[in-house]
Tab-separated table of C-alpha atoms in Angstrom:
chain	number	residue	atom	x	y	z
J	1	ASN	CA	11.522	-86.982	-35.371
J	2	ALA	CA	14.553	-84.700	-34.719
J	3	GLY	CA	13.942	-82.381	-37.942
J	4	VAL	CA	16.476	-79.917	-37.979
J	5	THR	CA	18.968	-79.746	-35.277
J	6	GLN	CA	21.406	-76.799	-34.301
J	7	THR	CA	24.364	-76.664	-31.936
J	8	PRO	CA	25.044	-75.152	-29.451
J	9	LYS	CA	21.790	-73.425	-28.558
J	10	PHE	CA	23.576	-70.549	-26.815
J	11	GLN	CA	27.301	-69.254	-27.153
J	12	VAL	CA	29.086	-66.049	-25.641
J	13	LEU	CA	32.288	-65.193	-27.466
J	14	LYS	CA	34.772	-62.614	-27.358
J	15	THR	CA	35.422	-60.186	-30.198
J	16	GLY	CA	38.004	-61.712	-32.661
J	17	GLN	CA	37.384	-65.484	-31.625
J	18	SER	CA	36.054	-68.103	-34.031
J	19	MET	CA	33.522	-70.530	-33.900
J	20	THR	CA	31.351	-72.819	-35.948
J	21	LEU	CA	27.720	-73.395	-35.823
J	22	GLN	CA	26.704	-76.941	-36.614
J	23	CYS	CA	23.458	-77.895	-38.303
J	24	ALA	CA	22.007	-81.283	-39.391
J	25	GLN	CA	18.495	-82.428	-40.841
J	26	ASP	CA	17.225	-85.930	-41.133
J	27	MET	CA	14.518	-85.044	-43.540
J	28	ASN	CA	16.481	-86.017	-46.591
J	29	HIS	CA	16.149	-82.219	-47.737
J	30	ASN	CA	18.098	-80.980	-50.522
J	31	SER	CA	18.669	-77.239	-49.771
J	32	MET	CA	19.902	-75.910	-46.734
J	33	TYR	CA	19.902	-72.429	-45.180
J	34	TRP	CA	21.380	-70.087	-42.577
J	35	TYR	CA	19.572	-67.035	-41.698
J	36	ARG	CA	20.055	-64.298	-38.719
J	37	GLN	CA	17.461	-62.773	-36.749
J	38	ASP	CA	17.751	-59.281	-35.380
J	39	PRO	CA	15.176	-57.168	-33.526
J	40	GLY	CA	12.826	-55.452	-35.809
J	41	MET	CA	14.439	-56.914	-38.829
J	42	GLY	CA	12.736	-60.359	-39.426
J	43	LEU	CA	15.282	-62.996	-40.588
J	44	ARG	CA	17.670	-62.284	-43.200
J	45	LEU	CA	19.519	-65.136	-45.416
J	46	ILE	CA	23.315	-65.217	-44.815
J	47	TYR	CA	24.149	-68.463	-47.076
J	48	TYR	CA	22.579	-71.327	-48.634
J	49	SER	CA	22.979	-74.390	-50.245
J	50	ALA	CA	20.770	-75.498	-52.759
J	51	SER	CA	21.996	-78.812	-53.232
J	52	GLU	CA	24.927	-80.902	-51.855
J	53	GLY	CA	28.159	-79.686	-53.153
J	54	THR	CA	26.935	-76.150	-53.767
J	55	THR	CA	26.816	-72.808	-51.495
J	56	ASP	CA	26.098	-69.679	-52.192
J	57	LYS	CA	25.860	-66.091	-50.631
J	58	GLY	CA	22.757	-64.608	-49.465
J	59	GLU	CA	21.949	-61.150	-48.116
J	60	VAL	CA	23.949	-60.549	-45.508
J	61	PRO	CA	27.143	-63.100	-46.213
J	62	ASN	CA	30.123	-60.668	-44.897
J	63	GLY	CA	32.224	-62.222	-41.939
J	64	TYR	CA	30.808	-65.739	-42.595
J	65	ASN	CA	31.847	-68.845	-44.282
J	66	VAL	CA	29.835	-72.262	-44.675
J	67	SER	CA	30.451	-75.873	-45.532
J	68	ARG	CA	27.792	-78.277	-46.938
J	69	LEU	CA	29.832	-81.217	-45.510
J	70	ASN	CA	27.080	-83.895	-46.832
J	71	LYS	CA	23.387	-83.735	-47.624
J	72	ARG	CA	22.478	-83.781	-43.979
J	73	GLU	CA	25.034	-81.293	-42.516
J	74	PHE	CA	25.648	-77.428	-43.254
J	75	SER	CA	27.885	-75.580	-40.814
J	76	LEU	CA	28.256	-71.777	-40.334
J	77	ARG	CA	31.861	-70.411	-39.277
J	78	LEU	CA	32.588	-67.024	-37.910
J	79	GLU	CA	36.294	-66.765	-38.459
J	80	SER	CA	36.821	-63.641	-36.292
J	81	ALA	CA	33.793	-62.693	-34.304
J	82	ALA	CA	32.522	-59.019	-34.207
J	83	PRO	CA	29.895	-57.352	-31.800
J	84	SER	CA	27.697	-56.705	-35.066
J	85	GLN	CA	27.485	-60.490	-35.413
J	86	THR	CA	25.387	-60.724	-31.777
J	87	SER	CA	22.197	-62.233	-33.090
J	88	VAL	CA	19.959	-65.587	-33.389
J	89	TYR	CA	20.927	-67.848	-36.004
J	90	PHE	CA	18.782	-70.353	-37.512
J	91	CYS	CA	19.369	-73.093	-39.722
J	92	ALA	CA	16.482	-74.379	-42.154
J	93	SER	CA	16.083	-76.848	-44.763
J	94	SER	CA	13.670	-77.519	-47.431
J	95	THR	CA	13.081	-80.157	-50.316
J	96	GLY	CA	14.101	-77.750	-52.659
J	97	GLY	CA	12.381	-75.115	-55.033
J	98	ARG	CA	10.635	-71.998	-53.779
J	99	ALA	CA	7.406	-73.522	-53.457
J	100	GLN	CA	8.446	-75.730	-50.403
J	101	PRO	CA	8.125	-74.389	-46.954
J	102	GLN	CA	11.535	-74.194	-45.013
J	103	HIS	CA	11.614	-76.214	-41.665
J	104	PHE	CA	13.963	-74.553	-39.256
J	105	GLY	CA	15.937	-75.490	-36.332
J	106	ASP	CA	15.406	-74.244	-32.671
J	107	GLY	CA	18.114	-71.401	-33.177
J	108	THR	CA	21.537	-70.739	-31.772
J	109	ARG	CA	21.805	-67.278	-29.343
J	110	LEU	CA	25.171	-66.041	-30.039
J	111	SER	CA	26.518	-63.173	-28.104
J	112	ILE	CA	29.860	-61.457	-28.919
J	113	LEU	CA	31.492	-59.202	-26.516
X	1	ALA	CA	12.634	-55.488	-55.325
X	2	GLN	CA	10.793	-58.118	-53.480
X	3	LYS	CA	9.515	-56.921	-50.067
X	4	VAL	CA	7.088	-57.797	-47.244
X	5	THR	CA	5.756	-55.267	-44.811
X	6	GLN	CA	4.206	-56.111	-41.561
X	7	ALA	CA	2.994	-52.636	-40.385
X	8	GLN	CA	1.773	-53.989	-37.035
X	9	THR	CA	4.941	-54.035	-34.598
X	10	GLU	CA	2.845	-55.381	-31.727
X	11	ILE	CA	-0.774	-56.149	-30.909
X	12	SER	CA	-2.385	-56.729	-27.599
X	13	VAL	CA	-5.861	-58.541	-27.155
X	14	VAL	CA	-7.982	-60.120	-24.510
X	15	GLU	CA	-8.401	-63.786	-24.705
X	16	LYS	CA	-11.477	-64.646	-27.180
X	17	GLU	CA	-11.208	-61.717	-29.186
X	18	ASP	CA	-10.627	-61.987	-32.840
X	19	VAL	CA	-7.278	-60.620	-34.153
X	20	THR	CA	-6.210	-59.960	-37.687
X	21	LEU	CA	-2.294	-59.629	-38.635
X	22	ASP	CA	-1.479	-57.795	-41.865
X	23	CYS	CA	0.806	-58.624	-44.409
X	24	VAL	CA	1.497	-56.863	-47.648
X	25	TYR	CA	3.990	-57.960	-50.355
X	26	GLU	CA	5.737	-56.478	-53.557
X	27	THR	CA	7.101	-58.576	-56.197
X	28	ARG	CA	7.590	-58.378	-59.817
X	29	ASP	CA	6.961	-62.187	-60.450
X	30	THR	CA	3.740	-63.458	-61.794
X	31	THR	CA	3.982	-66.634	-59.864
X	32	TYR	CA	5.146	-66.533	-56.132
X	33	TYR	CA	4.498	-68.220	-53.069
X	34	LEU	CA	3.708	-66.622	-49.582
X	35	PHE	CA	4.084	-68.040	-46.188
X	36	TRP	CA	3.209	-67.538	-42.489
X	37	TYR	CA	5.510	-68.864	-39.582
X	38	LYS	CA	4.636	-68.482	-35.873
X	39	GLN	CA	7.527	-67.998	-33.406
X	40	PRO	CA	6.445	-68.650	-29.935
X	41	PRO	CA	8.320	-67.580	-26.746
X	42	SER	CA	10.422	-70.443	-26.845
X	43	GLY	CA	12.154	-69.101	-30.019
X	44	GLU	CA	11.447	-72.004	-32.675
X	45	LEU	CA	9.629	-71.104	-36.162
X	46	VAL	CA	6.799	-73.040	-36.994
X	47	PHE	CA	5.456	-73.390	-40.520
X	48	LEU	CA	1.627	-72.279	-40.346
X	49	ILE	CA	0.773	-72.108	-44.228
X	50	ARG	CA	1.512	-71.587	-47.739
X	51	ARG	CA	-0.156	-69.822	-50.488
X	52	ASN	CA	0.384	-69.988	-54.217
X	53	SER	CA	-0.255	-66.858	-56.332
X	54	PHE	CA	-2.271	-68.605	-58.655
X	55	ASP	CA	-4.716	-69.782	-55.912
X	56	GLU	CA	-6.863	-67.061	-54.608
X	57	GLN	CA	-9.369	-69.275	-52.387
X	58	ASN	CA	-9.294	-68.407	-48.775
X	59	GLU	CA	-8.006	-71.007	-46.188
X	60	ILE	CA	-9.450	-72.030	-42.866
X	61	SER	CA	-7.940	-74.022	-40.468
X	62	GLY	CA	-9.583	-74.488	-37.093
X	63	ARG	CA	-9.341	-70.812	-35.486
X	64	TYR	CA	-6.891	-69.643	-38.273
X	65	SER	CA	-8.023	-68.191	-41.561
X	66	TRP	CA	-6.001	-66.614	-44.274
X	67	ASN	CA	-7.116	-63.964	-46.735
X	68	PHE	CA	-5.270	-63.495	-50.016
X	69	GLN	CA	-6.113	-60.758	-52.098
X	70	LYS	CA	-3.845	-60.129	-55.241
X	71	SER	CA	-5.670	-56.940	-56.137
X	72	THR	CA	-4.167	-55.329	-52.824
X	73	SER	CA	-1.083	-57.559	-52.499
X	74	SER	CA	-2.194	-58.748	-49.078
X	75	PHE	CA	-2.059	-61.896	-47.129
X	76	ASN	CA	-3.752	-61.203	-43.949
X	77	PHE	CA	-4.041	-63.766	-41.035
X	78	THR	CA	-6.895	-63.946	-38.768
X	79	ILE	CA	-7.122	-65.805	-35.467
X	80	THR	CA	-10.510	-66.225	-34.263
X	81	ALA	CA	-11.343	-66.446	-30.540
X	82	SER	CA	-7.677	-65.784	-29.608
X	83	GLN	CA	-6.378	-67.777	-26.690
X	84	VAL	CA	-3.237	-67.160	-24.479
X	85	VAL	CA	-1.301	-69.863	-26.336
X	86	ASP	CA	-1.739	-67.978	-29.538
X	87	SER	CA	0.693	-65.298	-28.001
X	88	ALA	CA	3.927	-65.233	-30.295
X	89	VAL	CA	5.742	-63.481	-33.053
X	90	TYR	CA	4.075	-64.152	-36.444
X	91	PHE	CA	6.104	-63.720	-39.701
X	92	CYS	CA	4.675	-63.336	-43.186
X	93	ALA	CA	7.392	-64.366	-45.793
X	94	LEU	CA	7.703	-64.231	-49.787
X	95	SER	CA	9.792	-66.954	-51.381
X	96	GLU	CA	12.187	-65.524	-54.170
X	97	ALA	CA	13.695	-67.982	-56.627
X	98	LEU	CA	17.319	-68.989	-56.550
X	99	ILE	CA	19.514	-70.439	-59.295
X	100	TYR	CA	17.993	-72.868	-61.514
X	101	ASN	CA	14.722	-72.754	-59.144
X	102	GLN	CA	16.855	-74.834	-56.551
X	103	GLY	CA	15.923	-73.862	-53.179
X	104	GLY	CA	14.051	-70.670	-52.337
X	105	LYS	CA	14.973	-67.577	-50.611
X	106	LEU	CA	12.428	-66.410	-47.882
X	107	ILE	CA	12.086	-62.661	-47.476
X	108	PHE	CA	10.374	-61.977	-44.302
X	109	GLY	CA	8.422	-59.115	-42.946
X	110	GLN	CA	9.537	-57.824	-39.681
X	111	GLY	CA	7.012	-59.462	-37.833
X	112	THR	CA	4.053	-58.969	-35.474
X	113	GLU	CA	4.154	-59.762	-31.841
X	114	LEU	CA	0.924	-60.657	-30.464
X	115	SER	CA	0.169	-60.539	-26.804
X	116	VAL	CA	-3.329	-62.423	-25.867
X	117	LYS	CA	-3.997	-61.552	-22.418
X	118	PRO	CA	-6.648	-63.742	-20.256
């Protein structure tokens, strides 16, 4: 059971470069999320997709864009990377509704120089 | 505003000791959901438990137990007879409804890093 798969696991970028973080889930979940984890701050929601075809901003969306490509895939794009975006990024999915637990991928560790 | 506070940043215990991780939350919702997640040194986030606001029964799963008290807005997590494998960062989270109740935003506490020494 793969669950939630994120690629890549590690990436180093230079300031101003762009890249896309990929996320795919095989649990037939409706909702998908992108969080970032910074030391001492827990995880914060960047964007989410409540269902296929919809996306909305979370708590810290500036500097990011997302695409819900289909029910399985939800990508996060950094158009012009900044050092402040150095973080660990987690993708999660759930069946939908706030009562349901979210299942997380292994994370992408991103460093921007 | 909804908020989760884990006041203990780091806890260090010796194997076989019992340890309690504190979680205090703030919400104006009458129905809400609380979660605990474990993040071992390998980095992934593992779901441990969900608690509904209308069910105040405590829960036990092996060496893990959870004490939910609405009167003090707390949802504490106790590990009995801790083991080295319990070393991890533990997060408490509160679920906030998103539009049309589709999906739920998780509001995380800052996490408590538990170190269990042999």
